[in-house]
Amino acid sequence: MSLAGNQRRDQRRRLVVSWNRLSSTAANGFTAEVRQIADYSPEALPERQPALAMLLPTSLGGMALVSGGILSLISVSIGIGWCEPVFNASLFSTAEGRFSAGIAAAKACFDPHSLFSLTGWLGQMALVVAAIVSLVVRLMRRHRCDDYHGRYRAWGWLAALYLLTACAGHVPIGTLVGSILSDATGITLGPQGQGWWFLLSSLTFAAVSLWAIMPLHERLGTVVWLSLCLAAWTVAAACTWSGRSGGMLSLTGHAAWALGSALAAIAMFAAARSVIREVRGSSRSGEIKTAVKPLQQQALAAQSPRSQPNAVGALVDSAAAEAEDPDRTDQTAYVDGSEQESDFGMRHLSKAERKRLKKMARIKTAA
């Protein structure tokens, strides 16, 4: 004679325990979950955008070629300008002759002490290219179906900031903003109040860049290049803060500004490549492999009470009846001992198990 009372209750208990064990085993088998790729409308494809979108690099080779070309142009122009003041090796002859005036004019084109030179012009062109690429990215991002709060507009703001930075290379916008804020607050930051300009531009760039770049799937390259750009511009701002118009600080400041502009253009090319890969569904972050055995999936589907609504309803009904009728637990049954009872077969269904079964039934009903 046994106090188990009800073999159906024991069967229910064994089913719950086995399902819990299979669930834990299958959960350990998962190495990663498959993320859903970004949802774009067909209008976001580069083929349906302006022709410039088809010229953007999408492969690693094309990206390396564009980055190397931009950095090479800036580096060569900086190196030619630095030859005489830094290395004491002039590439232009200073002897009087027939073409001495032309040679002097060519030397002035590489003047490292001024942004009105080839280096400054290349830096400004890099910022214009960065603004154009940012606008192309905005055109593609605006067709993302799951976008919220108009995050694609951040790319337009970023393009405006690049154009404003290019303008500040020849127009004293920093001095204008610094003077206005210094007169308004009575606090002067840096020479001629340019500290206000540096502070506002840094905060604006940081906020807009985070708002635009963080939703990207492949954002590591863009973050690295843009961080290097902001670091170079920080060096240029520090050299300008010193207030010296000549010497090594002036050379370093102008070179850092031009180099930061080139890095900004490369960062926008990297962002455009990431967005194009998202639109075409080839982004690596959206495809993550799983390591789950098919047998475990089948066993979990077969044993899970959620996959068997009728079984769940029967289990919950019996559990509720047992809770309402305590006399059922006092019934006895005669068994011959031929069946091998599990360790959980000699105890009653606990209150927590009843609650779990009722919760499963509510989930099934809501579904």
Coordinates of C-alpha atoms in Angstrom, one line a residue:
M1 CA 0.0 0.0 0.0
S2 CA 1.3 3.4 -0.9
L3 CA 0.4 6.9 0.0
A4 CA 1.1 8.3 -3.5
G5 CA -2.7 8.6 -3.8
N6 CA -3.0 9.2 -7.5
Q7 CA -0.8 7.9 -10.2
R8 CA -1.9 10.7 -12.5
R9 CA -0.4 13.2 -10.1
D10 CA 2.9 11.3 -10.1
Q11 CA 2.9 11.2 -13.9
R12 CA 2.2 15.0 -13.9
R13 CA 5.1 15.5 -11.5
R14 CA 7.5 13.5 -13.7
L15 CA 6.4 15.4 -16.8
V16 CA 7.1 18.8 -15.1
V17 CA 10.5 17.6 -13.8
S18 CA 11.6 16.1 -17.2
W19 CA 10.5 19.3 -19.0
N20 CA 12.6 21.5 -16.6
R21 CA 15.6 19.3 -17.2
L22 CA 15.2 19.4 -21.0
S23 CA 14.8 23.1 -20.9
S24 CA 18.0 23.6 -18.9
T25 CA 19.9 21.3 -21.2
A26 CA 18.7 23.0 -24.3
A27 CA 19.4 26.4 -22.8
N28 CA 23.0 25.3 -22.2
G29 CA 23.3 24.2 -25.8
F30 CA 22.6 27.6 -27.2
T31 CA 25.8 29.5 -27.9
A32 CA 24.1 32.6 -29.4
E33 CA 20.8 33.8 -30.7
V34 CA 20.0 34.9 -34.2
R35 CA 19.4 38.6 -34.2
Q36 CA 17.0 40.2 -36.6
I37 CA 18.6 42.2 -39.3
A38 CA 17.7 45.8 -39.8
D39 CA 14.4 46.3 -41.7
Y40 CA 14.7 48.6 -44.6
S41 CA 12.3 49.4 -47.4
P42 CA 13.4 48.7 -51.0
E43 CA 13.8 52.4 -51.6
A44 CA 16.9 52.4 -49.4
L45 CA 18.9 50.4 -51.9
P46 CA 21.9 52.3 -53.3
E47 CA 20.5 51.6 -56.8
R48 CA 17.5 53.7 -56.0
Q49 CA 19.5 56.6 -54.4
P50 CA 21.4 59.3 -56.2
A51 CA 24.2 58.1 -58.5
L52 CA 26.8 59.1 -55.9
A53 CA 25.6 56.2 -53.6
M54 CA 26.8 53.7 -56.2
L55 CA 30.3 55.1 -56.0
L56 CA 30.7 54.5 -52.3
P57 CA 33.1 51.6 -51.3
T58 CA 31.4 48.5 -49.9
S59 CA 34.3 46.0 -49.8
L60 CA 37.4 46.0 -47.5
G61 CA 39.6 46.5 -50.5
G62 CA 37.8 49.6 -51.7
M63 CA 37.6 51.0 -48.2
A64 CA 41.4 50.5 -47.8
L65 CA 42.1 52.2 -51.1
V66 CA 40.0 55.2 -50.3
S67 CA 41.4 55.6 -46.8
G68 CA 45.0 55.2 -48.1
G69 CA 44.4 57.8 -50.8
I70 CA 43.0 60.4 -48.5
L71 CA 45.7 59.9 -45.9
S72 CA 48.5 59.9 -48.5
L73 CA 47.4 63.2 -50.0
I74 CA 47.2 64.9 -46.6
S75 CA 50.5 63.4 -45.4
V76 CA 52.4 64.4 -48.6
S77 CA 51.2 68.0 -48.4
I78 CA 52.1 68.2 -44.7
G79 CA 55.5 66.6 -45.3
I80 CA 56.4 69.0 -48.1
G81 CA 55.5 72.0 -45.9
W82 CA 57.5 70.6 -42.9
C83 CA 60.7 69.9 -44.9
E84 CA 62.3 73.3 -44.4
P85 CA 61.1 74.4 -40.9
V86 CA 61.5 71.0 -39.3
F87 CA 64.0 69.0 -41.3
N88 CA 66.0 72.0 -42.6
A89 CA 65.8 70.5 -46.1
S90 CA 64.2 72.9 -48.7
L91 CA 62.6 71.3 -51.8
F92 CA 62.5 74.7 -53.5
S93 CA 65.6 76.5 -54.7
T94 CA 66.1 80.0 -53.3
A95 CA 68.7 81.1 -55.9
E96 CA 68.0 84.1 -58.0
G97 CA 67.1 83.1 -61.6
R98 CA 64.6 83.2 -64.3
F99 CA 61.9 81.2 -62.5
S100 CA 62.7 82.3 -59.0
A101 CA 59.3 84.1 -58.6
G102 CA 57.4 81.0 -59.7
I103 CA 59.4 78.8 -57.3
A104 CA 58.7 81.3 -54.4
A105 CA 55.0 81.2 -55.3
A106 CA 55.0 77.3 -55.4
K107 CA 56.7 77.3 -52.0
A108 CA 54.0 79.6 -50.6
C109 CA 51.4 77.0 -51.6
F110 CA 52.8 74.6 -49.0
D111 CA 53.2 77.2 -46.2
P112 CA 52.7 75.2 -43.0
H113 CA 52.1 78.3 -40.9
S114 CA 48.8 79.1 -42.6
L115 CA 45.6 77.3 -43.6
F116 CA 45.6 79.2 -46.9
S117 CA 47.7 76.5 -48.4
L118 CA 47.4 73.2 -50.2
T119 CA 47.2 71.4 -46.8
G120 CA 44.3 73.7 -45.7
W121 CA 42.5 73.3 -49.0
L122 CA 42.7 69.5 -48.8
G123 CA 41.4 69.6 -45.3
Q124 CA 38.4 71.6 -46.3
M125 CA 37.7 69.4 -49.3
A126 CA 37.8 66.4 -47.0
L127 CA 35.2 68.0 -44.8
V128 CA 33.0 68.8 -47.8
V129 CA 33.3 65.1 -48.9
A130 CA 32.4 64.0 -45.4
A131 CA 29.3 66.2 -45.5
I132 CA 28.2 64.8 -48.8
V133 CA 28.7 61.2 -47.7
S134 CA 26.8 62.0 -44.5
L135 CA 23.8 63.3 -46.6
V136 CA 23.9 60.1 -48.7
V137 CA 23.7 58.0 -45.5
R138 CA 20.8 60.1 -44.3
L139 CA 18.9 59.4 -47.6
M140 CA 19.3 55.7 -47.0
R141 CA 18.7 55.7 -43.3
R142 CA 15.4 57.5 -43.6
H143 CA 13.9 54.4 -45.3
R144 CA 14.5 52.2 -42.3
C145 CA 11.1 50.8 -41.2
D146 CA 11.9 50.4 -37.5
D147 CA 13.4 53.8 -37.1
Y148 CA 11.9 56.0 -34.3
H149 CA 12.1 59.6 -33.3
G150 CA 13.6 60.4 -36.7
R151 CA 17.2 59.2 -35.9
Y152 CA 18.1 59.6 -39.5
R153 CA 18.1 63.3 -39.1
A154 CA 21.3 63.1 -37.0
W155 CA 23.2 62.5 -40.3
G156 CA 21.9 65.8 -41.7
W157 CA 23.0 67.6 -38.5
L158 CA 26.4 65.9 -38.8
A159 CA 26.8 67.1 -42.4
A160 CA 25.9 70.7 -41.2
L161 CA 28.6 70.5 -38.5
Y162 CA 31.2 69.4 -41.1
L163 CA 30.3 72.3 -43.4
L164 CA 30.5 74.7 -40.4
T165 CA 33.9 73.3 -39.4
A166 CA 35.2 73.8 -43.0
C167 CA 33.9 77.4 -42.9
A168 CA 35.6 78.0 -39.6
G169 CA 39.0 77.3 -41.2
H170 CA 38.8 80.6 -43.2
V171 CA 36.2 82.6 -41.3
P172 CA 36.8 83.5 -37.7
I173 CA 33.6 81.9 -36.4
G174 CA 35.3 80.8 -33.2
T175 CA 36.3 84.3 -32.4
L176 CA 32.8 85.6 -33.1
V177 CA 31.1 83.0 -30.9
G178 CA 33.7 83.4 -28.2
S179 CA 33.3 87.2 -28.1
I180 CA 29.5 87.0 -27.9
L181 CA 29.4 84.4 -25.1
S182 CA 32.2 86.2 -23.2
D183 CA 30.3 89.5 -23.3
A184 CA 27.0 87.7 -22.4
T185 CA 28.4 85.7 -19.4
G186 CA 31.3 87.9 -18.3
I187 CA 33.6 84.8 -18.4
T188 CA 36.4 84.6 -20.9
L189 CA 37.6 81.2 -21.8
G190 CA 40.9 81.1 -23.6
P191 CA 42.3 83.7 -26.0
Q192 CA 39.6 85.9 -27.4
G193 CA 37.0 83.7 -25.7
Q194 CA 37.7 80.8 -28.2
G195 CA 37.3 78.3 -25.3
W196 CA 33.5 78.8 -25.6
W197 CA 33.7 77.8 -29.3
F198 CA 35.8 74.7 -28.5
L199 CA 33.5 73.7 -25.7
L200 CA 30.2 74.0 -27.7
S201 CA 31.6 72.4 -30.8
S202 CA 33.0 69.4 -28.8
L203 CA 29.7 68.8 -27.0
T204 CA 27.7 69.1 -30.2
F205 CA 29.9 66.8 -32.1
A206 CA 29.9 64.2 -29.4
A207 CA 26.1 64.3 -28.9
V208 CA 25.3 64.2 -32.7
S209 CA 27.9 61.5 -33.4
L210 CA 26.6 59.2 -30.7
W211 CA 23.0 59.7 -31.8
A212 CA 23.9 58.9 -35.4
I213 CA 26.4 56.1 -35.1
M214 CA 25.2 54.0 -32.2
P215 CA 22.2 52.4 -34.1
L216 CA 24.5 51.0 -36.7
H217 CA 25.2 47.3 -36.7
E218 CA 28.8 47.6 -37.8
R219 CA 29.9 50.7 -36.0
L220 CA 33.4 49.8 -34.8
G221 CA 35.3 51.2 -37.8
T222 CA 33.3 54.4 -37.8
V223 CA 33.8 54.9 -34.0
V224 CA 37.6 54.4 -34.3
W225 CA 38.0 56.8 -37.2
L226 CA 35.8 59.4 -35.7
S227 CA 37.6 59.1 -32.3
L228 CA 40.9 59.7 -34.1
C229 CA 39.4 62.7 -35.9
L230 CA 38.2 64.3 -32.6
A231 CA 41.6 63.6 -31.0
A232 CA 43.4 65.4 -33.8
W233 CA 41.1 68.3 -33.6
T234 CA 41.7 68.4 -29.8
V235 CA 45.4 68.7 -30.5
A236 CA 44.7 71.6 -32.9
A237 CA 42.5 73.3 -30.4
A238 CA 45.2 73.0 -27.7
C239 CA 47.8 74.5 -30.1
T240 CA 45.4 77.4 -30.9
W241 CA 44.7 77.9 -27.1
S242 CA 48.4 78.7 -26.6
G243 CA 48.0 81.9 -28.6
R244 CA 51.3 81.6 -30.5
S245 CA 51.2 82.3 -34.2
G246 CA 54.6 80.9 -35.0
G247 CA 56.9 78.0 -34.1
M248 CA 56.2 74.3 -33.8
L249 CA 52.8 74.8 -32.1
S250 CA 51.5 76.6 -35.1
L251 CA 52.8 73.9 -37.4
T252 CA 51.3 71.1 -35.3
G253 CA 47.9 72.9 -35.0
H254 CA 47.4 73.3 -38.7
A255 CA 48.6 69.8 -39.5
A256 CA 46.4 68.3 -36.8
W257 CA 43.4 70.2 -38.2
A258 CA 44.0 68.9 -41.7
L259 CA 44.6 65.4 -40.5
G260 CA 41.4 65.4 -38.4
S261 CA 39.5 66.5 -41.5
A262 CA 40.8 63.6 -43.5
L263 CA 39.9 61.2 -40.7
A264 CA 36.4 62.6 -40.6
A265 CA 36.0 61.8 -44.3
I266 CA 37.2 58.2 -43.8
A267 CA 34.8 57.8 -40.8
M268 CA 31.9 58.8 -43.0
F269 CA 33.0 56.4 -45.7
A270 CA 33.1 53.6 -43.1
A271 CA 29.6 54.6 -41.9
A272 CA 28.2 54.5 -45.5
R273 CA 29.7 51.1 -46.0
S274 CA 28.0 49.8 -42.8
V275 CA 24.6 51.2 -43.9
I276 CA 24.8 49.8 -47.4
R277 CA 25.7 46.3 -45.9
E278 CA 22.7 46.7 -43.6
V279 CA 20.4 47.6 -46.5
R280 CA 21.5 44.6 -48.5
G281 CA 21.3 42.3 -45.5
S282 CA 25.0 41.3 -45.5
S283 CA 25.8 42.8 -42.1
R284 CA 27.7 40.3 -39.9
S285 CA 26.1 41.5 -36.7
G286 CA 22.7 40.4 -38.0
E287 CA 23.8 36.8 -38.7
I288 CA 24.9 34.9 -35.6
K289 CA 25.2 31.1 -35.7
T290 CA 23.6 28.8 -33.2
A291 CA 24.9 25.6 -31.8
V292 CA 21.8 23.6 -30.9
K293 CA 21.4 19.9 -31.6
P294 CA 18.3 19.0 -33.7
L295 CA 17.6 16.2 -31.3
Q296 CA 17.5 18.5 -28.4
Q297 CA 15.1 20.8 -30.2
Q298 CA 12.8 18.0 -31.1
A299 CA 12.9 16.6 -27.6
L300 CA 12.1 20.1 -26.1
A301 CA 9.3 20.6 -28.6
A302 CA 7.8 17.2 -27.8
Q303 CA 8.1 17.4 -24.0
S304 CA 7.4 21.1 -23.4
P305 CA 3.9 21.6 -21.9
R306 CA 3.6 24.8 -23.9
S307 CA 3.7 22.8 -27.1
Q308 CA 0.9 20.6 -25.8
P309 CA -2.0 22.9 -24.9
N310 CA -4.4 20.1 -24.1
A311 CA -1.9 18.5 -21.8
V312 CA -1.3 21.8 -20.0
G313 CA -5.0 22.3 -19.5
A314 CA -5.5 18.8 -18.1
L315 CA -2.5 19.2 -15.7
V316 CA -3.8 22.6 -14.5
D317 CA -7.3 21.3 -14.1
S318 CA -6.1 18.4 -12.0
A319 CA -3.9 20.6 -9.9
A320 CA -6.7 23.0 -9.3
A321 CA -9.0 20.1 -8.4
E322 CA -6.4 18.8 -6.0
A323 CA -6.1 22.2 -4.3
E324 CA -9.8 22.6 -3.9
D325 CA -10.5 19.0 -2.7
P326 CA -7.9 18.2 0.0
D327 CA -9.6 14.8 0.6
R328 CA -8.2 13.5 -2.7
T329 CA -4.7 13.6 -1.3
D330 CA -5.8 11.3 1.5
Q331 CA -6.9 8.6 -0.8
T332 CA -4.9 5.4 -0.9
A333 CA -4.1 3.1 -3.7
Y334 CA -2.8 -0.4 -3.9
V335 CA 0.3 -0.9 -6.1
D336 CA 2.2 -4.1 -6.6
G337 CA 5.6 -2.4 -6.6
S338 CA 6.4 -3.5 -10.2
E339 CA 6.8 0.2 -11.4
Q340 CA 10.0 2.0 -10.5
E341 CA 8.9 5.2 -8.8
S342 CA 11.2 8.2 -9.1
D343 CA 12.5 10.2 -6.2
F344 CA 9.9 12.8 -6.8
G345 CA 7.0 10.3 -6.8
M346 CA 6.7 10.0 -3.0
R347 CA 5.9 13.6 -2.3
H348 CA 2.8 15.8 -3.0
L349 CA 2.8 18.5 -5.7
S350 CA 4.1 21.6 -4.0
K351 CA 2.4 25.0 -3.9
A352 CA 5.0 26.5 -6.1
E353 CA 4.5 23.8 -8.8
R354 CA 0.8 24.5 -8.7
K355 CA 1.4 28.2 -9.2
R356 CA 3.7 27.5 -12.1
L357 CA 1.2 25.3 -13.8
K358 CA -1.5 27.9 -13.4
K359 CA 0.8 30.6 -14.8
M360 CA 1.5 28.4 -17.8
A361 CA -2.3 28.0 -18.4
R362 CA -2.8 31.8 -18.3
I363 CA 0.0 32.2 -20.8
K364 CA -1.6 29.6 -23.0
T365 CA -5.0 31.3 -22.7
A366 CA -3.5 34.8 -23.5
A367 CA -1.7 33.4 -26.6

